[in-house]
Short mmCIF file of C-alpha atoms in Angstrom, two decimals:
data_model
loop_
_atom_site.label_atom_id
_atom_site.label_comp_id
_atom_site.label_asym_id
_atom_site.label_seq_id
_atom_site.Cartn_x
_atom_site.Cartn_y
_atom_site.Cartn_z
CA UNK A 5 -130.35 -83.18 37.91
CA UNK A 6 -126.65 -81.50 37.10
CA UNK A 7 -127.15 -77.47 36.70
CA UNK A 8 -126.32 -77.71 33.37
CA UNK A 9 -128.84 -79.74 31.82
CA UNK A 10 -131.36 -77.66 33.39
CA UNK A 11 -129.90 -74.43 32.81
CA UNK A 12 -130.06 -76.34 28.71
CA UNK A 13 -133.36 -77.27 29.01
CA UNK A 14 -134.87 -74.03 30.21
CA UNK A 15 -132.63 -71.70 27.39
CA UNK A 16 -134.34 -74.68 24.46
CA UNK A 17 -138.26 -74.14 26.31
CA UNK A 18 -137.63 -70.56 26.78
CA UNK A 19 -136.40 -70.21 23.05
CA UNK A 20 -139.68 -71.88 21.85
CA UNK A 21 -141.74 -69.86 23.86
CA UNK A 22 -140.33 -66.35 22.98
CA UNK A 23 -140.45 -67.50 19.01
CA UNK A 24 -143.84 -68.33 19.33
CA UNK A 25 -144.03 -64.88 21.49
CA UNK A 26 -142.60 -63.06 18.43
CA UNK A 27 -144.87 -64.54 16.16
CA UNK A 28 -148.18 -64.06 18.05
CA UNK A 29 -146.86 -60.00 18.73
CA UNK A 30 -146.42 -59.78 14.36
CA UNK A 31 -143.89 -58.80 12.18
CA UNK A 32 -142.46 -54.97 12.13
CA UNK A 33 -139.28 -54.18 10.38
CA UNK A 34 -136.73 -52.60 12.83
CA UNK A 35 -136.76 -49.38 10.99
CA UNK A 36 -140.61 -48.73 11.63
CA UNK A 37 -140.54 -49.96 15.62
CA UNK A 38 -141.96 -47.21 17.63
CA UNK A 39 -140.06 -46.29 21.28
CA UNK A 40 -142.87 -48.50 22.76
CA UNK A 41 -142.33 -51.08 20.26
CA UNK A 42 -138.90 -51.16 21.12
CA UNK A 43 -139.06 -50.92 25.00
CA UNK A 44 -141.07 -54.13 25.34
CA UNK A 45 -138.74 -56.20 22.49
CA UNK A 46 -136.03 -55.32 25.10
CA UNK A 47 -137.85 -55.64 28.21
CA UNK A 48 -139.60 -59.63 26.88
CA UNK A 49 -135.89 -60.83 25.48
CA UNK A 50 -134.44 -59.98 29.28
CA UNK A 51 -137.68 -61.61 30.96
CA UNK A 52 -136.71 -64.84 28.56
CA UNK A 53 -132.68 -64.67 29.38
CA UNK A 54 -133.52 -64.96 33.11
CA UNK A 55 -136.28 -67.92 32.94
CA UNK A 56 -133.45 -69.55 30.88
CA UNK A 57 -129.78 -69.12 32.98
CA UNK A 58 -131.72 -67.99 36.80
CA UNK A 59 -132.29 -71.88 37.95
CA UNK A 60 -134.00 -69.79 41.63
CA UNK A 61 -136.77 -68.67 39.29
CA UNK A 62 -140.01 -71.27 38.64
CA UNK A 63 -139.74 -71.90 35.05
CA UNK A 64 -143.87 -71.53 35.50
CA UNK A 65 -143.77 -68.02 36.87
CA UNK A 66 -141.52 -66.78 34.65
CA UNK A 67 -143.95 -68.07 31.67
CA UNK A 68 -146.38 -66.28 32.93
CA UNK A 69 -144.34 -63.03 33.31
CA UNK A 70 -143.77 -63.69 29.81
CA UNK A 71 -147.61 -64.47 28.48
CA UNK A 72 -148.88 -61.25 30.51
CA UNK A 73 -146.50 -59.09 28.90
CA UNK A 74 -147.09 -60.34 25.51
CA UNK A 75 -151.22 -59.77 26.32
CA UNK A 76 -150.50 -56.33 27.41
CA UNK A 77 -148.67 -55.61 24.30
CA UNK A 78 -151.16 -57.04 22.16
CA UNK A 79 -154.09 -55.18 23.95
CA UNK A 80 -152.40 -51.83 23.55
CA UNK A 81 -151.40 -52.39 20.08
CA UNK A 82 -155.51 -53.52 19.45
CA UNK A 83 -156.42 -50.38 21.58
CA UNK A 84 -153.83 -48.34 19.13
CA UNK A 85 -155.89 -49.78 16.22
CA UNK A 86 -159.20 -48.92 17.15
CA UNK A 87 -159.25 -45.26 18.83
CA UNK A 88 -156.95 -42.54 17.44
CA UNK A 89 -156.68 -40.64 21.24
CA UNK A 90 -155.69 -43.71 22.87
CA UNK A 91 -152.67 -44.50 19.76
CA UNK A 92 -152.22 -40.87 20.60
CA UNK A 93 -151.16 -41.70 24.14
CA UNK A 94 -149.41 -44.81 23.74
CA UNK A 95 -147.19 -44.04 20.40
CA UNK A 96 -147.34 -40.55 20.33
CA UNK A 97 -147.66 -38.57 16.81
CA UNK A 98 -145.66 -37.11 14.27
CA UNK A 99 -144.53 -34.11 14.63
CA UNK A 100 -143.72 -30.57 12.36
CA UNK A 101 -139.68 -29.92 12.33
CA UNK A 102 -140.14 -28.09 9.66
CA UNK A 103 -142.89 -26.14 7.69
CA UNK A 104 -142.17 -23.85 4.61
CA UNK A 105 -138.06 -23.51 5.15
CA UNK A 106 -138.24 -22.43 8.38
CA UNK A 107 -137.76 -24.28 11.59
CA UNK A 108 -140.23 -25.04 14.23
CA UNK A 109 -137.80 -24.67 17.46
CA UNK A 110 -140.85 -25.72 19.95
CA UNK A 111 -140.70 -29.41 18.36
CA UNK A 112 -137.08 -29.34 18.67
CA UNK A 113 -137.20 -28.49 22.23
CA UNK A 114 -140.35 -30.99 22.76
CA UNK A 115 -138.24 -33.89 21.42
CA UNK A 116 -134.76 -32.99 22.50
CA UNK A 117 -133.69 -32.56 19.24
CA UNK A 118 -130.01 -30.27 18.44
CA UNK A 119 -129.90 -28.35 15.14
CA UNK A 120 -127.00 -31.18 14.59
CA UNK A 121 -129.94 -33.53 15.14
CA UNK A 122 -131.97 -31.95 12.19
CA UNK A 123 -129.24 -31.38 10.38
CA UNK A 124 -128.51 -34.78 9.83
CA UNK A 125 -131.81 -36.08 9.41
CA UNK A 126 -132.68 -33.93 6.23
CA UNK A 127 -128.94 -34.69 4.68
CA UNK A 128 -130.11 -38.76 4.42
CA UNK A 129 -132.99 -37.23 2.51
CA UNK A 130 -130.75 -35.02 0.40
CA UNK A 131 -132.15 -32.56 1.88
CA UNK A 132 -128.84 -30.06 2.79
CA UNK A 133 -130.38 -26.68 2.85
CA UNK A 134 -133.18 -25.67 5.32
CA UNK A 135 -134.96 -23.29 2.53
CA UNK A 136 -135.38 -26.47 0.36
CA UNK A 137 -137.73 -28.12 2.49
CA UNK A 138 -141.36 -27.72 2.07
CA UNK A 139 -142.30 -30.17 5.08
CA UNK A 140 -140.14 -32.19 7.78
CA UNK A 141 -141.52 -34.58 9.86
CA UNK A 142 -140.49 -36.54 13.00
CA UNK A 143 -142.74 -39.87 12.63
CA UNK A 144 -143.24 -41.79 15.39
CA UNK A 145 -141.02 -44.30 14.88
CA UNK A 146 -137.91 -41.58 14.92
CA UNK A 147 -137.10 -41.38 11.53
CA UNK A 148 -137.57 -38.04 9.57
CA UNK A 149 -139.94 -37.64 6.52
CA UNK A 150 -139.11 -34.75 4.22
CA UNK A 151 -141.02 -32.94 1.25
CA UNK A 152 -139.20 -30.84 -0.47
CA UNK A 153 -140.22 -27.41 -2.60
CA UNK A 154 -141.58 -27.87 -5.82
CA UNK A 155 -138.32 -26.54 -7.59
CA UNK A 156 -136.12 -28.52 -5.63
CA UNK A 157 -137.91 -32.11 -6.07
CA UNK A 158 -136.29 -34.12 -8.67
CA UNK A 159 -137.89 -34.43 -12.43
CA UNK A 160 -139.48 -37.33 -13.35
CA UNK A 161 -140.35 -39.06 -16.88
CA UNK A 162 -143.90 -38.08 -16.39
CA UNK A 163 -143.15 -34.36 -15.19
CA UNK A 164 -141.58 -34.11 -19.35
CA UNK A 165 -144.43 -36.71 -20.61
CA UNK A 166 -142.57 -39.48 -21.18
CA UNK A 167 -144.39 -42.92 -21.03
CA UNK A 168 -142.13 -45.90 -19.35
CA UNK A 169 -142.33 -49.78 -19.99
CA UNK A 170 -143.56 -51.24 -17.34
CA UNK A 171 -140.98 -52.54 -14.56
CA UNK A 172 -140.95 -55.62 -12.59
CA UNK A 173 -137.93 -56.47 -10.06
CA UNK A 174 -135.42 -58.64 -10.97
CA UNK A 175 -136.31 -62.51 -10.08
CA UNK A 176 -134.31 -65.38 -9.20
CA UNK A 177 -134.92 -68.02 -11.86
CA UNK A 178 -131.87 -70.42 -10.06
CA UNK A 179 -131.25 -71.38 -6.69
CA UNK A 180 -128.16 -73.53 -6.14
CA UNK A 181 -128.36 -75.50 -9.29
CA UNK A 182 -131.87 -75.41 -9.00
CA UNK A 183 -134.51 -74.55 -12.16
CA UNK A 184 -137.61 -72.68 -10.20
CA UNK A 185 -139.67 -73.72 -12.93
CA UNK A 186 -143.03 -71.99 -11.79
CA UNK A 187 -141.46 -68.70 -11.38
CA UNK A 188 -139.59 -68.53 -14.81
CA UNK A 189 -142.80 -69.86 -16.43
CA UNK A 190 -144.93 -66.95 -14.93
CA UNK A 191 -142.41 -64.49 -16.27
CA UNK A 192 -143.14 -66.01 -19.78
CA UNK A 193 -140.21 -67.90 -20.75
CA UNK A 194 -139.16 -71.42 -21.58
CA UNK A 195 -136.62 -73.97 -19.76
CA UNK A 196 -134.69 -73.82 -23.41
CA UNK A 197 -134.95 -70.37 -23.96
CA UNK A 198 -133.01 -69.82 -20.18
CA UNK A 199 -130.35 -72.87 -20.97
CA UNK A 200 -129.51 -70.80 -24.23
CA UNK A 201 -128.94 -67.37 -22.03
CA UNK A 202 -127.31 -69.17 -19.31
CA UNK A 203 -125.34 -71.24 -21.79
CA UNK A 204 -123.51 -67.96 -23.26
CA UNK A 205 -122.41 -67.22 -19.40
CA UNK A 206 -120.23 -70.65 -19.52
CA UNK A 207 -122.30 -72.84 -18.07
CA UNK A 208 -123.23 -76.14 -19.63
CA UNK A 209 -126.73 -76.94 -17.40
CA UNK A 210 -128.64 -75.49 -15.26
CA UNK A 211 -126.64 -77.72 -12.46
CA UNK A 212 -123.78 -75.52 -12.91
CA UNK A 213 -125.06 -72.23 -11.75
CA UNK A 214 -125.15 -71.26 -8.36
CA UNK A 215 -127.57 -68.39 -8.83
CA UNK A 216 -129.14 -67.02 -11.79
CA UNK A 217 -131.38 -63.68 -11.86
CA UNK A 218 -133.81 -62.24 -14.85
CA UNK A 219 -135.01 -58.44 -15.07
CA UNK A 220 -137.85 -56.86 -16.45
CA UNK A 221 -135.88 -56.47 -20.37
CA UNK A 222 -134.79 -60.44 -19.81
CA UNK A 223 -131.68 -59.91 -19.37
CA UNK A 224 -130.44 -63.08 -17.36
CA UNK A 225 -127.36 -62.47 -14.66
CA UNK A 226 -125.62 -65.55 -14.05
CA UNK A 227 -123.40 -66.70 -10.76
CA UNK A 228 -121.35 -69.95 -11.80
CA UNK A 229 -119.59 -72.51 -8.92
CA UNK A 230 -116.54 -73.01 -10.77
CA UNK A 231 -115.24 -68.96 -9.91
CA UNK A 232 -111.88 -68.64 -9.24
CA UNK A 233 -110.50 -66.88 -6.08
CA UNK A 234 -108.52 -63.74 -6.52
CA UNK A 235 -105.60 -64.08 -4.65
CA UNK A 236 -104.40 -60.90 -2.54
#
């Protein structure tokens, strides 16, 4: 058999078998991976890479590299679940940065963290003074949580009593010239009452809008095919 095929055939079985990997081991958004988390995403996609390209390796004994890994991870992350000492251990906890405007310079030491560090963290939560904060916390998963003061925090409709319509997020009503029929009907409006809206946008049927949107007040955003290129 020419190297190639092989090298082909192992990347498509070694594909399958880290998807259905992935999918066994859950979904987690990037943002909320812990270092552990993140460790064994790195350390199973180079275990895969080499069971697909390193033809000296038995496709069988990398699969089971692979499967023991995955059952490792899957036992700690059921261990994590059930006892609080043993998540403790294995993901760590969050920890105090900050605790009535002042700063807690033993955490920063304990996590090899700069001022700089800090610093930063509390600016993406608009956060820019120290004596602002109430409460900052390093959660396990890096990122920093911050509470601030009372009189910094920003005012709300309830905080002056005023009572708000409820919300909903805006839905997509058309896909690619597509009515999604269920959807608008849940939302409480008719197939006529959208060609009207979509009809003062410039379209002439629902085939002629690539994408059309509806928010909570029914107001209906509409993406047409027929848009013309800007030229530079």
């Amino acid at each position: 058999m020419p190297e190639y095929v092989e090298v082909t055939g192992r990347a498509i079985l070694s594909f399958l078998v880290l998807f259905t990997l992935a999918r066994i081991l859950g979904k987690k958004q990037i943002s909320h991976l812990t270092f552990f988390d993140y460790v064994v995403g790195i350390v199973i996609g180079d275990m895969a890479s080499q069971i697909a390209i390193d033809t000296s390796m038995k496709f069988v004994n990398g699969l089971i590299g692979l499967v023991v890994y995955t059952l490792l991870s899957l036992i700690l992350a059921y261990g994590a679940i059930k006892s609080f000492k043993f998540r403790d251990l294995v993901e760590s906890s969050p920890s105090i940065l900050v605790k009535d405007g002042k700063i807690m310079e033993k955490s920063l030491f304990k996590h090899r963290m700069t001022y700089d560090d800090l610093m930063n963290g509390l600016r993406e939560k608009d956060a820019f003074m120290i004596d602002e904060v109430e409460m900052a916390i390093l959660e396990t998963n890096g990122q920093i949580s911050v509470m601030k003061k009372p009189e910094y925090q920003s005012l709300t409709p309830k905080d002056i009593g005023l009572k708000m319509k409820a919300d909903h997020a805006p839905s997509l009503i058309i896909i690619d010239g597509t009515l999604l029929k269920k959807r608008l009907g849940s939302l409480g409006y008719t197939k006529d009452w959208l060609l009207s809206e979509i009809k003062k946008k410039g379209a002439n049927d629902f085939e002629d809008v690539f994408l059309a949107q509806i928010d909570s007040n029914g107001s209906v955003f509409v993406d047409l095919y027929d848009d013309k290129e800007d030229k530079l």
